[in-house]
Amino acid sequence: MQSPGGLISGRFHYAAGSLLSVTHLSVADVSAILEETSRIAALEISERAAMLRGRTIALLFYESSTRTRTSFELAAKLLGATTTLVSDKSSSIEKGESLKDTGLTLRALGAECIILRHFHSGAAFVLARETGLPVLNAGDGMHEHPSQALLDLRTMLTRLHGTSAARRVSERSLEGVTVTITGDILHSRVARSNAMLLPRLGARVILCGPEPLLPEDAHGLGAGIEIDRDFDHALTQSQVVMMLRIQKERLAGLELDLGDYIARFQLNAGRLAAQAPKALVMHPGPMIRGLEISDEVADGPQSATEEQVANGLAIRQALLVRAMGGMR
Ligand code: CP
């Protein structure tokens, strides 16, 4: 729930501008973020560089990242902010310093906002509570990746309905659009954030994968979400297909028959041409080519993977301006 002073979740109060979960955003909030994204994108470089000049933003990463970390850092720099990066390697986190103490240290050094990626679900909530700073959740364990869902939304709207449709949304913006998310749903914060956001804008979401990676209780994510374990059947109904990698680092002893997985769930040229020749293909990255997606599909005309990355830079500028209290 959003309040004038910030975000209230349970009995805690978080700084305004925090983005911890897509569930904290109303449809009007999502629309305002998209509008701000388009407004910033249209600015001259010098105007943009003045927006956060003199402000300090910290990136705190306990897990590897290429897209999220780089795009948040470049977004902050494009807006004129000073950035600092602390990663779990080569910092006092290696010596056992807690998340709370690391956050308080960054605050004492002048950080006005912290972008956090952490392996524990809920870590962004803890950091926001302990520091009182706006925190942007850049992925917390198997929980959420809210900025990814927003950049995916902007990519979908642009490809399906055109640039002007990506400026604002309503509860009906994705009516008639079926999005199939396929792969390791269980461990995917990207799947969770998208599945909790897209149906609120009218989309139908189909989750697809084998039982070990997609438990039956995934229905509990909310309304507008279905499970279909037959990928070919799901594809025939889809305007968008979002592929996910198998998160080996979170499998914890789970054995998968990769040959069987590839046969049933790989998005390859033959399957795409036969079942969904017009569908938009998305992948949050990192892609494991030859496993969940083939080279021809990843590099083909239906693929929007590079647009997703570019939209990450655009959306994250708006999220930083919002976090620093500068959104119109
Ligand atoms: N999509 C995504 O979160 O990618 P990175 O892990 O490279 O940031």
Short mmCIF file of C-alpha atoms and ligand atoms in Angstrom, two decimals:
data_model
loop_
_atom_site.label_atom_id
_atom_site.label_comp_id
_atom_site.label_asym_id
_atom_site.label_seq_id
_atom_site.Cartn_x
_atom_site.Cartn_y
_atom_site.Cartn_z
CA MET A 1 0.00 0.00 0.00
CA GLN A 2 1.25 3.48 -0.91
CA SER A 3 0.98 6.36 1.54
CA PRO A 4 2.03 10.00 1.07
CA GLY A 5 5.08 9.47 3.27
CA GLY A 6 6.05 6.13 1.80
CA LEU A 7 5.17 2.52 1.80
CA ILE A 8 3.53 0.61 4.61
CA SER A 9 3.88 -3.17 4.60
CA GLY A 10 2.77 -5.00 7.73
CA ARG A 11 3.88 -2.79 10.61
CA PHE A 12 6.90 -1.28 8.85
CA HIS A 13 7.14 2.03 7.06
CA TYR A 14 9.43 2.33 4.05
CA ALA A 15 10.80 5.46 2.45
CA ALA A 16 8.75 6.88 -0.40
CA GLY A 17 10.16 5.87 -3.76
CA SER A 18 11.20 2.41 -2.60
CA LEU A 19 10.37 -0.40 -5.01
CA LEU A 20 10.35 -3.67 -3.12
CA SER A 21 7.54 -5.57 -4.86
CA VAL A 22 5.23 -5.06 -7.83
CA THR A 23 2.36 -5.61 -5.39
CA HIS A 24 3.17 -2.21 -3.87
CA LEU A 25 2.44 -0.49 -7.18
CA SER A 26 -1.09 0.48 -8.17
CA VAL A 27 -1.95 0.47 -11.87
CA ALA A 28 -1.76 4.27 -11.65
CA ASP A 29 1.77 4.00 -10.18
CA VAL A 30 2.83 1.71 -13.05
CA SER A 31 1.34 4.15 -15.53
CA ALA A 32 3.18 7.08 -13.93
CA ILE A 33 6.50 5.18 -14.09
CA LEU A 34 5.95 4.43 -17.79
CA GLU A 35 5.08 8.06 -18.45
CA GLU A 36 8.18 9.27 -16.60
CA THR A 37 10.29 6.77 -18.57
CA SER A 38 9.06 8.21 -21.87
CA ARG A 39 9.47 11.79 -20.62
CA ILE A 40 13.10 11.19 -19.59
CA ALA A 41 13.85 9.38 -22.86
CA ALA A 42 12.77 12.48 -24.79
CA LEU A 43 15.04 14.87 -22.85
CA GLU A 44 18.28 16.33 -24.17
CA ILE A 45 21.39 14.66 -22.71
CA SER A 46 22.26 17.81 -20.73
CA GLU A 47 18.75 18.10 -19.26
CA ARG A 48 18.86 14.47 -18.21
CA ALA A 49 22.30 14.84 -16.65
CA ALA A 50 20.99 17.63 -14.42
CA MET A 51 18.19 15.58 -12.91
CA LEU A 52 20.21 13.87 -10.17
CA ARG A 53 23.38 15.97 -10.25
CA GLY A 54 25.03 16.04 -6.82
CA ARG A 55 23.06 13.03 -5.57
CA THR A 56 24.62 9.76 -4.40
CA ILE A 57 23.33 6.27 -5.20
CA ALA A 58 24.79 3.00 -3.93
CA LEU A 59 24.58 -0.37 -5.64
CA LEU A 60 24.84 -3.29 -3.25
CA PHE A 61 25.13 -6.66 -4.99
CA TYR A 62 25.36 -10.00 -3.17
CA GLU A 63 24.78 -11.97 -6.39
CA SER A 64 26.21 -11.76 -9.89
CA SER A 65 24.50 -9.55 -12.43
CA THR A 66 25.27 -8.14 -15.85
CA ARG A 67 22.08 -6.44 -17.05
CA THR A 68 20.54 -5.17 -13.82
CA ARG A 69 23.72 -3.87 -12.24
CA THR A 70 25.07 -2.23 -15.38
CA SER A 71 21.77 -0.65 -16.37
CA PHE A 72 21.10 0.77 -12.90
CA GLU A 73 24.65 2.15 -12.77
CA LEU A 74 24.49 3.65 -16.26
CA ALA A 75 21.00 5.02 -15.55
CA ALA A 76 22.26 6.80 -12.43
CA LYS A 77 25.26 8.21 -14.32
CA LEU A 78 23.09 9.41 -17.23
CA LEU A 79 21.04 11.33 -14.65
CA GLY A 80 24.19 12.94 -13.26
CA ALA A 81 24.37 11.03 -9.97
CA THR A 82 27.51 9.77 -8.28
CA THR A 83 27.45 6.00 -7.86
CA THR A 84 29.33 3.50 -5.78
CA LEU A 85 29.25 -0.27 -6.12
CA VAL A 86 29.70 -2.68 -3.23
CA SER A 87 29.67 -6.36 -4.05
CA ASP A 88 29.87 -9.33 -1.72
CA LYS A 89 33.28 -10.07 -3.15
CA SER A 90 36.06 -7.63 -2.28
CA SER A 91 34.11 -5.87 0.50
CA SER A 92 33.76 -6.37 4.25
CA ILE A 93 30.72 -8.56 3.54
CA GLU A 94 33.35 -11.29 3.00
CA LYS A 95 34.47 -10.73 6.60
CA GLY A 96 30.94 -11.30 7.89
CA GLU A 97 29.50 -7.77 8.01
CA SER A 98 25.69 -7.88 8.12
CA LEU A 99 23.30 -6.46 5.55
CA LYS A 100 22.12 -3.94 8.16
CA ASP A 101 25.64 -2.71 8.98
CA THR A 102 26.60 -2.53 5.32
CA GLY A 103 23.48 -0.47 4.62
CA LEU A 104 24.09 1.86 7.56
CA THR A 105 27.69 2.31 6.40
CA LEU A 106 26.56 3.28 2.90
CA ARG A 107 24.04 5.72 4.42
CA ALA A 108 26.76 7.27 6.62
CA LEU A 109 28.87 7.74 3.49
CA GLY A 110 26.08 9.76 1.90
CA ALA A 111 24.06 7.23 -0.08
CA GLU A 112 20.52 8.53 -0.60
CA CYS A 113 19.19 5.39 -2.26
CA ILE A 114 20.37 1.77 -2.34
CA ILE A 115 19.85 -0.69 -5.17
CA LEU A 116 20.04 -4.18 -3.70
CA ARG A 117 20.44 -7.63 -5.18
CA HIS A 118 20.50 -10.35 -2.56
CA PHE A 119 20.16 -14.14 -2.42
CA HIS A 120 17.60 -14.01 0.41
CA SER A 121 13.92 -13.40 -0.33
CA GLY A 122 12.85 -10.34 1.63
CA ALA A 123 16.34 -8.82 1.95
CA ALA A 124 15.23 -5.60 0.26
CA PHE A 125 12.50 -5.17 2.89
CA VAL A 126 15.08 -5.60 5.67
CA LEU A 127 17.44 -3.05 4.14
CA ALA A 128 14.64 -0.52 3.60
CA ARG A 129 13.46 -0.94 7.19
CA GLU A 130 16.94 -0.73 8.74
CA THR A 131 18.26 2.23 6.75
CA GLY A 132 15.08 4.26 6.17
CA LEU A 133 16.43 4.96 2.67
CA PRO A 134 14.57 4.32 -0.56
CA VAL A 135 15.58 0.84 -1.67
CA LEU A 136 15.15 -0.55 -5.17
CA ASN A 137 14.87 -4.33 -5.19
CA ALA A 138 17.16 -5.57 -7.95
CA GLY A 139 16.23 -9.19 -7.23
CA ASP A 140 15.80 -10.87 -3.83
CA GLY A 141 16.25 -14.63 -3.80
CA MET A 142 13.29 -16.46 -5.32
CA HIS A 143 10.92 -13.61 -4.44
CA GLU A 144 10.78 -10.64 -6.84
CA HIS A 145 12.53 -8.61 -9.53
CA PRO A 146 10.11 -5.69 -9.93
CA SER A 147 12.16 -3.51 -12.28
CA GLN A 148 12.46 -6.50 -14.64
CA ALA A 149 8.66 -6.83 -14.78
CA LEU A 150 8.36 -3.12 -15.60
CA LEU A 151 10.93 -3.26 -18.39
CA ASP A 152 9.27 -6.42 -19.73
CA LEU A 153 5.94 -4.59 -19.71
CA ARG A 154 7.38 -1.64 -21.66
CA THR A 155 8.90 -4.04 -24.18
CA MET A 156 5.61 -5.90 -24.66
CA LEU A 157 3.52 -2.77 -25.01
CA THR A 158 5.93 -1.26 -27.54
CA ARG A 159 6.15 -4.39 -29.70
CA LEU A 160 2.46 -5.31 -29.52
CA HIS A 161 0.78 -1.90 -29.55
CA GLY A 162 3.41 0.69 -30.55
CA THR A 163 5.51 3.32 -28.79
CA SER A 164 2.65 5.57 -27.73
CA ALA A 165 0.89 2.63 -26.01
CA ALA A 166 3.96 2.19 -23.82
CA ARG A 167 3.49 5.64 -22.26
CA ARG A 168 0.67 4.69 -19.92
CA VAL A 169 -1.45 1.72 -18.88
CA SER A 170 -4.86 0.86 -17.52
CA GLU A 171 -6.48 -2.34 -16.26
CA ARG A 172 -7.29 -3.16 -19.93
CA SER A 173 -3.95 -2.44 -21.65
CA LEU A 174 -3.12 -6.13 -22.12
CA GLU A 175 -6.64 -7.44 -22.71
CA GLY A 176 -6.59 -10.26 -25.26
CA VAL A 177 -2.88 -10.89 -24.69
CA THR A 178 -1.73 -14.30 -23.46
CA VAL A 179 1.79 -14.48 -22.08
CA THR A 180 3.32 -17.92 -21.61
CA ILE A 181 6.23 -18.03 -19.17
CA THR A 182 8.21 -21.24 -19.59
CA GLY A 183 11.03 -22.87 -17.66
CA ASP A 184 12.24 -22.76 -14.09
CA ILE A 185 9.25 -20.95 -12.61
CA LEU A 186 9.91 -22.21 -9.09
CA HIS A 187 13.20 -20.35 -8.68
CA SER A 188 12.36 -17.35 -10.85
CA ARG A 189 11.78 -13.94 -9.31
CA VAL A 190 11.24 -12.67 -12.87
CA ALA A 191 8.33 -15.08 -13.36
CA ARG A 192 6.85 -14.12 -9.99
CA SER A 193 6.97 -10.35 -10.60
CA ASN A 194 5.57 -10.69 -14.14
CA ALA A 195 2.85 -13.12 -13.03
CA MET A 196 1.77 -10.71 -10.32
CA LEU A 197 1.83 -7.63 -12.54
CA LEU A 198 0.58 -8.60 -16.00
CA PRO A 199 -2.90 -9.94 -15.06
CA ARG A 200 -3.65 -6.64 -13.32
CA LEU A 201 -3.31 -5.02 -16.76
CA GLY A 202 -5.65 -7.52 -18.40
CA ALA A 203 -3.21 -10.20 -19.55
CA ARG A 204 -3.75 -13.92 -19.25
CA VAL A 205 -0.60 -15.63 -17.97
CA ILE A 206 0.17 -19.30 -18.63
CA LEU A 207 2.98 -20.89 -16.63
CA CYS A 208 4.66 -23.83 -18.30
CA GLY A 209 7.31 -26.26 -17.09
CA PRO A 210 7.87 -29.68 -15.55
CA GLU A 211 6.49 -30.36 -12.08
CA PRO A 212 9.84 -30.05 -10.23
CA LEU A 213 10.28 -26.52 -11.65
CA LEU A 214 6.60 -25.57 -11.55
CA PRO A 215 4.69 -26.91 -8.54
CA GLU A 216 0.90 -27.09 -8.76
CA ASP A 217 0.57 -24.45 -6.02
CA ALA A 218 1.98 -21.79 -8.39
CA HIS A 219 -1.70 -20.99 -8.96
CA GLY A 220 -1.46 -19.27 -5.59
CA LEU A 221 0.29 -16.36 -7.30
CA GLY A 222 -3.13 -14.90 -8.02
CA ALA A 223 -5.97 -14.47 -10.49
CA GLY A 224 -5.43 -14.64 -14.24
CA ILE A 225 -2.72 -17.32 -13.97
CA GLU A 226 -3.00 -20.84 -15.37
CA ILE A 227 -0.67 -23.83 -15.58
CA ASP A 228 -0.26 -25.76 -18.83
CA ARG A 229 2.52 -28.36 -18.95
CA ASP A 230 2.09 -28.86 -22.71
CA PHE A 231 4.35 -26.16 -24.16
CA ASP A 232 3.11 -26.65 -27.73
CA HIS A 233 -0.49 -26.24 -26.60
CA ALA A 234 0.36 -23.12 -24.58
CA LEU A 235 2.25 -21.62 -27.52
CA THR A 236 -0.71 -21.91 -29.86
CA GLN A 237 -2.60 -19.51 -27.60
CA SER A 238 0.22 -17.03 -26.95
CA GLN A 239 1.02 -13.59 -28.24
CA VAL A 240 4.12 -13.47 -26.01
CA VAL A 241 6.42 -16.25 -24.86
CA MET A 242 8.92 -15.57 -22.11
CA MET A 243 11.66 -18.17 -21.71
CA LEU A 244 13.59 -18.71 -18.48
CA ARG A 245 16.87 -20.46 -17.79
CA ILE A 246 17.15 -23.32 -15.32
CA GLN A 247 18.75 -21.79 -12.21
CA LYS A 248 21.41 -24.41 -11.50
CA GLU A 249 22.64 -22.41 -8.50
CA ARG A 250 19.25 -22.91 -6.77
CA LEU A 251 18.46 -26.51 -7.77
CA ALA A 252 19.83 -27.93 -4.47
CA GLY A 253 20.19 -31.55 -5.54
CA LEU A 254 17.18 -31.60 -7.86
CA GLU A 255 18.01 -33.90 -10.79
CA LEU A 256 16.58 -33.07 -14.21
CA ASP A 257 16.75 -35.08 -17.41
CA LEU A 258 18.03 -32.30 -19.69
CA GLY A 259 17.36 -34.28 -22.86
CA ASP A 260 13.72 -34.68 -21.90
CA TYR A 261 13.55 -31.03 -20.81
CA ILE A 262 14.89 -29.83 -24.16
CA ALA A 263 12.49 -32.08 -26.07
CA ARG A 264 9.47 -30.76 -24.15
CA PHE A 265 10.30 -27.15 -23.34
CA GLN A 266 13.03 -25.75 -25.60
CA LEU A 267 11.90 -22.90 -27.82
CA ASN A 268 13.47 -23.73 -31.16
CA ALA A 269 12.80 -22.57 -34.70
CA GLY A 270 10.65 -25.56 -35.64
CA ARG A 271 8.43 -25.28 -32.57
CA LEU A 272 8.05 -21.52 -32.88
CA ALA A 273 7.20 -21.68 -36.60
CA ALA A 274 4.68 -24.48 -36.04
CA GLN A 275 2.90 -23.18 -32.94
CA ALA A 276 3.42 -19.42 -32.63
CA PRO A 277 4.81 -17.93 -35.84
CA LYS A 278 3.89 -14.37 -34.79
CA ALA A 279 4.56 -14.49 -31.04
CA LEU A 280 6.95 -12.09 -29.40
CA VAL A 281 9.88 -13.96 -27.84
CA MET A 282 11.33 -12.63 -24.60
CA HIS A 283 14.04 -13.74 -22.18
CA PRO A 284 15.27 -11.78 -19.16
CA GLY A 285 18.79 -13.21 -19.53
CA PRO A 286 21.18 -14.71 -18.96
CA MET A 287 20.21 -17.11 -21.78
CA ILE A 288 21.60 -20.61 -21.96
CA ARG A 289 21.57 -21.13 -25.71
CA GLY A 290 20.94 -24.69 -26.73
CA LEU A 291 19.02 -25.43 -23.53
CA GLU A 292 15.83 -23.37 -23.07
CA ILE A 293 16.23 -21.49 -26.36
CA SER A 294 17.98 -22.16 -29.66
CA ASP A 295 20.34 -19.77 -31.42
CA GLU A 296 17.96 -19.20 -34.35
CA VAL A 297 15.16 -18.11 -32.03
CA ALA A 298 17.37 -16.02 -29.73
CA ASP A 299 18.76 -14.13 -32.74
CA GLY A 300 15.59 -14.22 -34.85
CA PRO A 301 13.16 -11.45 -35.78
CA GLN A 302 10.61 -12.42 -33.13
CA SER A 303 13.16 -12.00 -30.34
CA ALA A 304 12.97 -8.83 -28.22
CA THR A 305 15.84 -9.66 -25.88
CA GLU A 306 17.99 -6.66 -26.79
CA GLU A 307 14.98 -4.34 -26.54
CA GLN A 308 14.39 -5.71 -23.05
CA VAL A 309 17.91 -4.69 -22.07
CA ALA A 310 17.51 -1.23 -23.60
CA ASN A 311 14.18 -0.78 -21.81
CA GLY A 312 15.95 -1.72 -18.58
CA LEU A 313 18.12 1.36 -18.92
CA ALA A 314 15.08 3.53 -19.66
CA ILE A 315 12.81 2.21 -16.90
CA ARG A 316 15.58 2.30 -14.29
CA GLN A 317 16.19 5.99 -14.92
CA ALA A 318 12.54 6.66 -14.05
CA LEU A 319 12.77 4.44 -10.97
CA LEU A 320 15.84 6.34 -9.76
CA VAL A 321 14.18 9.71 -10.27
CA ARG A 322 11.12 8.37 -8.42
CA ALA A 323 13.30 7.06 -5.58
CA MET A 324 14.98 10.44 -5.21
CA GLY A 325 11.64 12.25 -5.07
CA GLY A 326 11.93 13.91 -8.47
CA MET A 327 9.14 12.26 -10.43
CA ARG A 328 6.52 14.58 -11.89
N1 CP B 1 17.65 -10.13 -16.01
C1 CP B 1 18.61 -10.07 -15.09
O1 CP B 1 18.33 -9.85 -13.89
O2 CP B 1 19.87 -10.22 -15.55
P1 CP B 1 21.18 -10.09 -14.66
O3 CP B 1 21.19 -11.23 -13.67
O4 CP B 1 22.34 -10.14 -15.62
O5 CP B 1 21.09 -8.76 -13.94
#
